[in-house]
Coordinates of N, CA and C and ligand atoms in Angstrom, one line a residue:
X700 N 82.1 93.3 80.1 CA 83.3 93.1 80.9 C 83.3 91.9 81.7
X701 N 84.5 90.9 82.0 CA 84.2 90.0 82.2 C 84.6 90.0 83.8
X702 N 83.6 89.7 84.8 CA 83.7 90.0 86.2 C 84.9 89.4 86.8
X703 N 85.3 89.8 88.0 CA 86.6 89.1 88.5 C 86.0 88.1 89.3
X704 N 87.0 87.1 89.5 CA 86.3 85.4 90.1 C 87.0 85.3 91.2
X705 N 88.2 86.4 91.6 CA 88.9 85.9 93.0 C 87.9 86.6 94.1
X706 N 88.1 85.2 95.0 CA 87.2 85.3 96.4 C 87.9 86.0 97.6
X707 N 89.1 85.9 97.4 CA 90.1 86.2 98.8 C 91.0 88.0 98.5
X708 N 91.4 88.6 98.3 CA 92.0 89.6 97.6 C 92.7 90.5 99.0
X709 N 94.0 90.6 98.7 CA 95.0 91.1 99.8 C 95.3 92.9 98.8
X710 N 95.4 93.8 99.5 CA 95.8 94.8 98.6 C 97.1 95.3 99.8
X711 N 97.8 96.1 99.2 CA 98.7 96.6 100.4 C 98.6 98.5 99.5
X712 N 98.8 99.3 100.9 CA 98.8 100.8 100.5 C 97.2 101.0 100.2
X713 N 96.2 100.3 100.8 CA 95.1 100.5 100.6 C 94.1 101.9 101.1
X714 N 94.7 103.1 101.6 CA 94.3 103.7 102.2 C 94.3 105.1 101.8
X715 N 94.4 105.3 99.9 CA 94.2 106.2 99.8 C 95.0 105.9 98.3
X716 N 94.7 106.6 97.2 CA 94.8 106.7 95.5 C 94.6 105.4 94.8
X717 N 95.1 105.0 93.9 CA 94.6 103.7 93.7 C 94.4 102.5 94.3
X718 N 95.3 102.2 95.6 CA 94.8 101.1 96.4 C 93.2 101.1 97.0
X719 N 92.8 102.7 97.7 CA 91.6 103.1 97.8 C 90.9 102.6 97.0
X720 N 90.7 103.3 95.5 CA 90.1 103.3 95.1 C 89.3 101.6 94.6
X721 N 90.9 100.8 94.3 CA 90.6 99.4 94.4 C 89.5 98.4 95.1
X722 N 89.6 98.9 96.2 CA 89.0 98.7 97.4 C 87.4 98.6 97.1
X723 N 87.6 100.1 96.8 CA 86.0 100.8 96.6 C 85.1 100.0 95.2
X724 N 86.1 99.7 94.4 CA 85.4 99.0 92.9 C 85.1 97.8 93.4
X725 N 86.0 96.9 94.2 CA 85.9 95.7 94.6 C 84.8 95.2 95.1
X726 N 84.6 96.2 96.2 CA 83.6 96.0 97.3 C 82.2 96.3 96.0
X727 N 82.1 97.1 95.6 CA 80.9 97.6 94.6 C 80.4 97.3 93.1
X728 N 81.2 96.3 93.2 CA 81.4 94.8 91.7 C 80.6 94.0 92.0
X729 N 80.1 93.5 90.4 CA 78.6 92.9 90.7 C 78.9 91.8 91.4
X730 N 80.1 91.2 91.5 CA 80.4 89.9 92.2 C 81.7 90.1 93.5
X731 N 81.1 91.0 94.5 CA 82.3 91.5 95.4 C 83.1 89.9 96.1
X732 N 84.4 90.5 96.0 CA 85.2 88.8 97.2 C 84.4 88.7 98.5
X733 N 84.5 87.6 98.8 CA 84.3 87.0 99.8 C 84.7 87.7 101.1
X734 N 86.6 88.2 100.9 CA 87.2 88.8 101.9 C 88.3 89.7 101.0
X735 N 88.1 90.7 102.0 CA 89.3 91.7 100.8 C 89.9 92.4 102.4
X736 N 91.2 92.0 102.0 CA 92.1 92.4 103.3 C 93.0 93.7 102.9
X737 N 92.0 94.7 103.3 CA 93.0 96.2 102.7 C 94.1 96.5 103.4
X738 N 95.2 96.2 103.3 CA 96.6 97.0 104.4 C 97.1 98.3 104.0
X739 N 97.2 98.7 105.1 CA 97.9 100.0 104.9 C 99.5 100.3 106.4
X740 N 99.8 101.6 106.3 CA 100.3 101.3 107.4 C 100.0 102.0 108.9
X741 N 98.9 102.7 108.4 CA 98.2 103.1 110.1 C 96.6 103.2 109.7
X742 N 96.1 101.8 109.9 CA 94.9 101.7 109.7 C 93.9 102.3 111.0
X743 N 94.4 102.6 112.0 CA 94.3 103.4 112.7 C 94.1 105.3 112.7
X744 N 94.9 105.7 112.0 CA 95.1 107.0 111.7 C 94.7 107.7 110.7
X745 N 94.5 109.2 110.8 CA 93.5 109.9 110.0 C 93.6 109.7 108.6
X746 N 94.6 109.2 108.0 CA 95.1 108.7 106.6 C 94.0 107.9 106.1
X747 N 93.7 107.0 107.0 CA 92.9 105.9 106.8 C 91.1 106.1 107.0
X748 N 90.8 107.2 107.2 CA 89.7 107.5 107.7 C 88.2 106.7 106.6
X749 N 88.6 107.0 105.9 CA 87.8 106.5 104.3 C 87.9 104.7 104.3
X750 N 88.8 104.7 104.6 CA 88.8 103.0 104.9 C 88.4 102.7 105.7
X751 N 88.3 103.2 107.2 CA 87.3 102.5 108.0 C 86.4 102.5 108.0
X752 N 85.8 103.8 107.0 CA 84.1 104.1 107.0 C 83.5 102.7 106.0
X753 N 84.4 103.0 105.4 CA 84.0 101.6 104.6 C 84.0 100.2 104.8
X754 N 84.7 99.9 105.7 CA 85.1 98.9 107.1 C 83.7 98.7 107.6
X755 N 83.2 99.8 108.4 CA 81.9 99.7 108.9 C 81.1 99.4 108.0
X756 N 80.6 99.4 106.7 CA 79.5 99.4 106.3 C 79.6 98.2 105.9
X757 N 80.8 97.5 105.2 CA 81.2 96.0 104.5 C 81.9 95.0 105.3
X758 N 81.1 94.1 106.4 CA 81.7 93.1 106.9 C 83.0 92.7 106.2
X759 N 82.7 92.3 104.8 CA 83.3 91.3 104.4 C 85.3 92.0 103.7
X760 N 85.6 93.3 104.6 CA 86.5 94.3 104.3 C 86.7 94.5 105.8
X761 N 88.3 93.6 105.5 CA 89.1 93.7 106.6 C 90.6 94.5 106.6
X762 N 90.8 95.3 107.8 CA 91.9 96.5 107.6 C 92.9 95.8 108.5
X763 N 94.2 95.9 108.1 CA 95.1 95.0 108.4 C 96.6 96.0 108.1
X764 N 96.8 96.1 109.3 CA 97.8 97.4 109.7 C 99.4 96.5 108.7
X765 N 100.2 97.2 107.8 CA 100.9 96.4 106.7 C 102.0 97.7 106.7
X766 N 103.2 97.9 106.6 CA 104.2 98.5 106.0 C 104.9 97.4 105.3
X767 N 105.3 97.8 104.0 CA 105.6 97.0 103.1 C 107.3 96.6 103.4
X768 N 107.8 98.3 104.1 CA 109.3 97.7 103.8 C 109.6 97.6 105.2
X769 N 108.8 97.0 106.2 CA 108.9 96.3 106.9 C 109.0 94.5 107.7
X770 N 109.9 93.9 106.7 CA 109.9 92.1 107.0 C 108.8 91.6 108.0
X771 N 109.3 92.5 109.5 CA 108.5 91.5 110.1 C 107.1 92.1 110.5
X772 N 106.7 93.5 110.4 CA 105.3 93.6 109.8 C 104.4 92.7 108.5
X773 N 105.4 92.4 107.6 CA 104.3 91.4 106.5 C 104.2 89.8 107.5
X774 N 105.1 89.4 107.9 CA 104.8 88.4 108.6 C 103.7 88.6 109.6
X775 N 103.6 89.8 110.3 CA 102.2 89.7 111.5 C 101.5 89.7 110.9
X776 N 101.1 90.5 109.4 CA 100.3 90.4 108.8 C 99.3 89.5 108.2
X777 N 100.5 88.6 107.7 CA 100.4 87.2 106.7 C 100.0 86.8 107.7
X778 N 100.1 86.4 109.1 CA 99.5 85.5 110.4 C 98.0 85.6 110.7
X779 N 97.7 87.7 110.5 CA 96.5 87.8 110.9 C 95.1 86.7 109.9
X780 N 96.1 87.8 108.4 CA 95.0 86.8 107.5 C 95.1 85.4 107.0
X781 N 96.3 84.6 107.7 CA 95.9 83.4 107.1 C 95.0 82.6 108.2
X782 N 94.8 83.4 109.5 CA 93.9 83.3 110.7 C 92.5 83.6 110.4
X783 N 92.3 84.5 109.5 CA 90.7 84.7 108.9 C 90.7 84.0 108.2
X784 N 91.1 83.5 107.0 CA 91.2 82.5 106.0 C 91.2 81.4 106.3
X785 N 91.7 80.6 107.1 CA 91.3 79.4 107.5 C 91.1 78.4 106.7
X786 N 91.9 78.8 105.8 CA 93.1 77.3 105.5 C 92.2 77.7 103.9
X787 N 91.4 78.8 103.5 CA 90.5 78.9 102.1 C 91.4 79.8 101.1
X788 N 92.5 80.0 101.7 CA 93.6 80.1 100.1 C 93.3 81.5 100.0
X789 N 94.2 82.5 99.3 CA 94.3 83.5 99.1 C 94.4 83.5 97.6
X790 N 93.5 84.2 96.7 CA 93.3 84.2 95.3 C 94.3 85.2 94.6
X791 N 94.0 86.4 95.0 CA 95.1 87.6 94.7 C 95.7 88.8 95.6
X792 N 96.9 88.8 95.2 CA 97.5 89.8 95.8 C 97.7 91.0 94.6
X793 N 97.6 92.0 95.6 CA 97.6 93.2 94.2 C 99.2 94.2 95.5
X794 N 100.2 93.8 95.3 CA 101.2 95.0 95.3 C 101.0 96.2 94.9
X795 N 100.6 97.1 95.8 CA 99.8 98.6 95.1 C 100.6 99.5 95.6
X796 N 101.3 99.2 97.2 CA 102.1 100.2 97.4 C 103.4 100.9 96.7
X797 N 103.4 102.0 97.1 CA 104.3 102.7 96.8 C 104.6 103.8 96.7
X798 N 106.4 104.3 96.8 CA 106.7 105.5 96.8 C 107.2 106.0 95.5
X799 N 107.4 107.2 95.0 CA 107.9 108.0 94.2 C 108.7 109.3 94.8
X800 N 110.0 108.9 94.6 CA 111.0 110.1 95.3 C 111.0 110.9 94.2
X801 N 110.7 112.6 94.6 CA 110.7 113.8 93.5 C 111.9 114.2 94.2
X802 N 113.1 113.4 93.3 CA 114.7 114.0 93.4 C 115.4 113.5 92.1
X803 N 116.5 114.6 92.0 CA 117.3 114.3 90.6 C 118.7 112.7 91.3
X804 N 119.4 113.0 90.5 CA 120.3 112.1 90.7 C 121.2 112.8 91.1
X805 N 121.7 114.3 91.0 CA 122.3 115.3 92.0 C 122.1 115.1 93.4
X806 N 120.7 115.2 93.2 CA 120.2 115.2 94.9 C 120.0 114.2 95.9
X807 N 119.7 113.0 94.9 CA 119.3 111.8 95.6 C 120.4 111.4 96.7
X808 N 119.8 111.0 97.8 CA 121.0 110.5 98.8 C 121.0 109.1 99.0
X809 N 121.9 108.1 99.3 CA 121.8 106.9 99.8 C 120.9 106.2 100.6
X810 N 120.5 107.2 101.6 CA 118.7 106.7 102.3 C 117.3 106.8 101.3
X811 N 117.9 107.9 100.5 CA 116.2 107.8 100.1 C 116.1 106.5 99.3
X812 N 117.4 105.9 98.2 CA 117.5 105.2 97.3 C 117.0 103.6 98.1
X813 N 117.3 103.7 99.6 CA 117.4 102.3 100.0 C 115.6 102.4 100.1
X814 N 115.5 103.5 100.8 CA 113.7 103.3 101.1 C 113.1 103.2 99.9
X815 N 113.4 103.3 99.0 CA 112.4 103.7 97.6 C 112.4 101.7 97.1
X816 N 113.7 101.5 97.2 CA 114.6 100.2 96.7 C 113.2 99.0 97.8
X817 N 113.8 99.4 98.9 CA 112.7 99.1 100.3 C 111.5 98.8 100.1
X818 N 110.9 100.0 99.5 CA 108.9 99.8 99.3 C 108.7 99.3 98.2
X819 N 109.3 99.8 97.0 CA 108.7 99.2 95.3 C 109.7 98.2 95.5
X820 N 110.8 97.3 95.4 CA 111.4 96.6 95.2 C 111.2 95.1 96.1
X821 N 111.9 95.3 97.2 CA 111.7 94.1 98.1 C 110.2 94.3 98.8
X822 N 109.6 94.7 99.5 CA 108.4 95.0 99.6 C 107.3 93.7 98.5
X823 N 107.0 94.0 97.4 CA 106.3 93.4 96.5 C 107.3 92.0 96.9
X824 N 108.4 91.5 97.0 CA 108.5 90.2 96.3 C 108.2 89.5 98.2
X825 N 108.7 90.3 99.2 CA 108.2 89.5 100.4 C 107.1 89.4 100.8
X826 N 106.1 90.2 99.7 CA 104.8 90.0 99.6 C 104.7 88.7 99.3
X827 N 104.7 88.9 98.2 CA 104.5 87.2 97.4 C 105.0 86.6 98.2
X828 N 106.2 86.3 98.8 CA 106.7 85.2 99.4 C 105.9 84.6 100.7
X829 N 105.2 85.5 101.2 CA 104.2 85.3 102.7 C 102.9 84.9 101.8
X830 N 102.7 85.5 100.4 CA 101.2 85.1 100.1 C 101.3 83.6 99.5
X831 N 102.6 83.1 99.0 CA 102.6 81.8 98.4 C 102.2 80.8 99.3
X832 N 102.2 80.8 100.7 CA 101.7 79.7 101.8 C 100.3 79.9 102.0
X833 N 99.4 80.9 101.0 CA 98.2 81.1 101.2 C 97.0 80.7 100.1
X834 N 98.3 80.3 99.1 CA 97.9 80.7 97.8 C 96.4 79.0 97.4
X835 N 95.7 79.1 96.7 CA 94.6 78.0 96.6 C 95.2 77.2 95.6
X836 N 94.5 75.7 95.6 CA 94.8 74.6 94.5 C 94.2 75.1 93.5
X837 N 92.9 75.5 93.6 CA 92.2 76.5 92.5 C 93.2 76.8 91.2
X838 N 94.6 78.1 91.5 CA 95.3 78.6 90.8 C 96.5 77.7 90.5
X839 N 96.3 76.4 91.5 CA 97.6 76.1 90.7 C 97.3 74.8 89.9
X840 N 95.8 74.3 90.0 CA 95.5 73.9 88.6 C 95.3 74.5 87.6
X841 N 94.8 75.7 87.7 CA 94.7 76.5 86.2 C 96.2 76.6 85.9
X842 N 97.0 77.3 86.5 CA 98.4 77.7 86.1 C 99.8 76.9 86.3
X843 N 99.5 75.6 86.2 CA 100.4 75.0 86.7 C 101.1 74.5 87.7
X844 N 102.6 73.9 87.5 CA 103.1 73.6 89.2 C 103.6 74.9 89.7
X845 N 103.9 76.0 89.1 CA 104.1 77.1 89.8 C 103.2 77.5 90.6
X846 N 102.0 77.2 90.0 CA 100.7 78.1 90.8 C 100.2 79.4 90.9
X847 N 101.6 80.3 90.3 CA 100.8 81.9 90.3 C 100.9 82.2 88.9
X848 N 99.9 83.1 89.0 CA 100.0 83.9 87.5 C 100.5 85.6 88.4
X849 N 101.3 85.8 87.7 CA 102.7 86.7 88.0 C 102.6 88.0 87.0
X850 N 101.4 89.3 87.4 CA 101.8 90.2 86.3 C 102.0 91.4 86.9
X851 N 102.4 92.5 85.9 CA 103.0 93.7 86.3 C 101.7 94.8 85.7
X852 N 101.6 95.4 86.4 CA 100.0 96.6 85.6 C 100.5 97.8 85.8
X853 N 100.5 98.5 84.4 CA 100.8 100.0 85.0 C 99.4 100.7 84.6
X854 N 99.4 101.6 85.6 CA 98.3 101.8 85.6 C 98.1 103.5 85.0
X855 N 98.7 104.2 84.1 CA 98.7 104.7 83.5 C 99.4 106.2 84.2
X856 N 99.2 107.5 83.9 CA 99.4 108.3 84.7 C 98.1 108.7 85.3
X857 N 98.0 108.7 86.8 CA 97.0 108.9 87.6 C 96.8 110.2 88.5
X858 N 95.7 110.7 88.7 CA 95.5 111.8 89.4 C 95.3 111.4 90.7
X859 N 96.5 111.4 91.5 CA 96.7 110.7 92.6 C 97.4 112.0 93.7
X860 N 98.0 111.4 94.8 CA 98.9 112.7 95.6 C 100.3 111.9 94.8
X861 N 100.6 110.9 94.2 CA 101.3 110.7 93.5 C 101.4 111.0 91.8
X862 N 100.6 111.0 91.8 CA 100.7 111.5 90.0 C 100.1 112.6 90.0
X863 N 99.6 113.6 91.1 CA 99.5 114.9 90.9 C 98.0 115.1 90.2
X864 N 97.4 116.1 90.5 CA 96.2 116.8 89.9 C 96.6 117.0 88.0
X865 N 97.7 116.9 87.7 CA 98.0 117.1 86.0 C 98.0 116.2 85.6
X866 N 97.9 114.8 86.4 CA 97.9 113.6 85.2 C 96.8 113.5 84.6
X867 N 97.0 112.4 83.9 CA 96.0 112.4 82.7 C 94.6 111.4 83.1
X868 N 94.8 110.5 83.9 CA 93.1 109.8 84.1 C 92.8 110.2 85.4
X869 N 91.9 109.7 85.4 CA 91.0 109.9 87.1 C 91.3 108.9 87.8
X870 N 91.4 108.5 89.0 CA 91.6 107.3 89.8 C 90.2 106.4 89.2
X871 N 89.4 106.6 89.1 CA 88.4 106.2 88.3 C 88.0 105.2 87.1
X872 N 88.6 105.5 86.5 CA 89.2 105.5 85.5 C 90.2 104.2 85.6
X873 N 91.3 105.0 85.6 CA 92.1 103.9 85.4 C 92.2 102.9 86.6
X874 N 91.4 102.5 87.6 CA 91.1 101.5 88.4 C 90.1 100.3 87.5
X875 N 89.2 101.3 87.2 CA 88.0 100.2 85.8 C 89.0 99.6 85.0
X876 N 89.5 100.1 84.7 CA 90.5 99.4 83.3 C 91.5 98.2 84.2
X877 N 91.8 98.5 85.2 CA 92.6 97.7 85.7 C 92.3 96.2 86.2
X878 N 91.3 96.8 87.0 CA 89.5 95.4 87.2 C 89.6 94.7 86.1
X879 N 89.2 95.6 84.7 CA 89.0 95.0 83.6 C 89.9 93.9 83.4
X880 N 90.9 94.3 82.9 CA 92.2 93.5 83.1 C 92.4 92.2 83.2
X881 N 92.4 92.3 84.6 CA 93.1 91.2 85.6 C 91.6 90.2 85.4
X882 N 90.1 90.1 85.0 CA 89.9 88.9 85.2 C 90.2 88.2 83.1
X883 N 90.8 88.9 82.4 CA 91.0 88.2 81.2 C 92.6 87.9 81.2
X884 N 93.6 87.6 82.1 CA 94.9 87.0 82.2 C 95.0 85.7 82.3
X885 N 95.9 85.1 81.6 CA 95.7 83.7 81.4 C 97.8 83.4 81.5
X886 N 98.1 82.0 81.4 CA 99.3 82.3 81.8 C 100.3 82.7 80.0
X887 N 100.0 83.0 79.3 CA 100.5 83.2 78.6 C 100.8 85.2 78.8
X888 N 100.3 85.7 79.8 CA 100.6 86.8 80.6 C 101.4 87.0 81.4
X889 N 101.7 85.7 82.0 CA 102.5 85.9 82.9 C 103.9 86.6 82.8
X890 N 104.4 87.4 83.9 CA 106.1 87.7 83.3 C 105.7 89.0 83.1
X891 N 104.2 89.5 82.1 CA 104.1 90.9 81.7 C 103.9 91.8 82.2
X892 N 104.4 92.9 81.5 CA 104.1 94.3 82.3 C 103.0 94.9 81.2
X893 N 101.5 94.9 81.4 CA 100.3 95.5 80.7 C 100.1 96.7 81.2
X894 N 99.2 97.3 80.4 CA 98.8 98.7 80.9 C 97.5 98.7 81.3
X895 N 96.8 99.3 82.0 CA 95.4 99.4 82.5 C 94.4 99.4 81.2
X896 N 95.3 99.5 80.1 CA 93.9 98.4 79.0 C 94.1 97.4 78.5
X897 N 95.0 96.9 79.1 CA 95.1 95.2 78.9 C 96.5 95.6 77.7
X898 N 96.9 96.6 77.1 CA 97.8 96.9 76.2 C 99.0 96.0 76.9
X899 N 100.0 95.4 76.0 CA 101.4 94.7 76.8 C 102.5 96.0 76.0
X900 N 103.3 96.2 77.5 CA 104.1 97.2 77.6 C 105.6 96.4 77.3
X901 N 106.2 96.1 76.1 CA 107.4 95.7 76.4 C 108.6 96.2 77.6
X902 N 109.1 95.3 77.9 CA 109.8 95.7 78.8 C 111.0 96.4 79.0
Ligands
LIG2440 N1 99.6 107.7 90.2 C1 100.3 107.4 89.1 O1 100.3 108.2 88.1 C2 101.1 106.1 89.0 C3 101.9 105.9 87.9 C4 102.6 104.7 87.8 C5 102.6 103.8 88.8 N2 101.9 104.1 90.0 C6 101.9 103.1 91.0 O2 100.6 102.8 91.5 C7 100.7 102.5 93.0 C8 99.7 103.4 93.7 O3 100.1 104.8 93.4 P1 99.2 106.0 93.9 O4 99.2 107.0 92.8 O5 97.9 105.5 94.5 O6 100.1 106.6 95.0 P2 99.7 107.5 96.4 O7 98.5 108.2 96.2 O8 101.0 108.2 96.7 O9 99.5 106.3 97.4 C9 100.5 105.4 97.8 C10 100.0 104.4 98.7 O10 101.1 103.5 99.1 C11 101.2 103.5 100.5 N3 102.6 103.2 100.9 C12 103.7 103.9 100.7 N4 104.7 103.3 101.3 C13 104.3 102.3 102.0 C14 104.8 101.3 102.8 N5 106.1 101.3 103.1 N6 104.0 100.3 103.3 C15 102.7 100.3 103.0 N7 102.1 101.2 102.3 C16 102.9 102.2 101.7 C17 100.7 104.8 101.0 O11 100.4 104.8 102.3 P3 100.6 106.0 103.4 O12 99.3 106.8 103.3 O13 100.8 105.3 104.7 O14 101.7 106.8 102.9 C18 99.5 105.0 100.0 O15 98.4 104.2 100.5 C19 102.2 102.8 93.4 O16 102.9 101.5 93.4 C20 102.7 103.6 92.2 O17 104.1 103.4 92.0 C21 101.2 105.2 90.1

């Protein structure tokens, strides 16, 4: 498997199901980053307990208090880490958060639709937008004048408090596959939506 090469790595929702688990593969990969800035949104709070422990033991794992569908929380954010980084570029962002509303279209109300709209939707792209002032010449020689390579991963159905004790992989599992992944993307990827085996999911 071919190891991942980014030094810098931002996750957001890090504090528990796949973002966690992200975390935990990262830090424990034969070639761990440099700096891996886990956000969550109470890195403080018992949610987060597992992340701090892990905090203590790996200098190089920084907790970075993040709500996604909050504008000007990603900005304090983006301030803290481009303050640790120190001008050394940010390699990957991984968009991990998120919600899943268990409502029909009977039920659903116009708040839940905006929050959901809120966290998976704008969320992820004002992500990018704060990580693009961070981003290294590294990527934007390999990938052009754009500079990012831009993909979508699903990561299959997960035994998460989101995908329930009945899905089908282990957080385990489909985290490996996902690692796997992301270091064989090249820009002829870009744009796509893959699945945690590298499979491309038409869209
Ligand atoms: N599990 C699956 O089967 C499955 C399938 C397809 C796609 N996915 C996607 O995979 C990602 C991770 O899912 P998961 O299964 O790990 O879900 P999960 O166990 O429900 O965890 C969701 C994570 O997102 C965080 N989060 C939610 N809203 C946030 C916000 N506004 N700002 C910052 N963090 C926020 C949560 O933090 P709190 O602890 O603060 O709530 C938590 O850390 C999601 O984007 C999900 O849509 C999962």
């Amino acid at each position: 498997m071919a190891a991942l090469r980014a030094r810098t790595v931002l996750l957001t929702g890090s504090n528990r199901g796949i973002g966690l688990e992200l975390v935990k593969q990262l830090l424990g990969g034969p070639r761990p980053p440099t700096w891996i800035f886990a956000t969550c949104r109470d890195p403080e709070g018992p949610r987060a307990q597992e992340l701090r422990d892990l905090a203590s033991r790996h200098p190089n794992l920084v907790l970075v208090k993040l709500d996604v569908a909050n504008p000007s929380a990603i900005a304090d954010a983006a301030k803290i880490v481009e303050g640790k980084l120190n001008g050394v570029g940010l390699n990957l962002l991984i968009n991990n958060a998120g919600i899943y509303a268990q409502v029909s279209l009977e039920t659903v109300d116009s708040d839940e639709m905006i929050r959901t709209y809120k966290t998976n939707a704008v969320g992820p792209l004002l992500m990018a937008q704060a990580a693009l002032n961070m981003l290294t010449k590294c990527q934007a020689l390999t990938y052009g004048e754009a500079g990012i390579l831009c993909v979508a991963l699903h990561p299959g159905w997960v035994k998460t408090d989101m995908g329930t004790q009945e899905a089908d992989l282990t957080v385990d599992t489909s985290v490996r596959g996902l690692l796997s992944v992301l270091p064989v993307l090249s820009e002829k990827h870009s744009g796509n939506l893959l699945n945690w085996e590298g499979k491309v999911i038409p869209w």
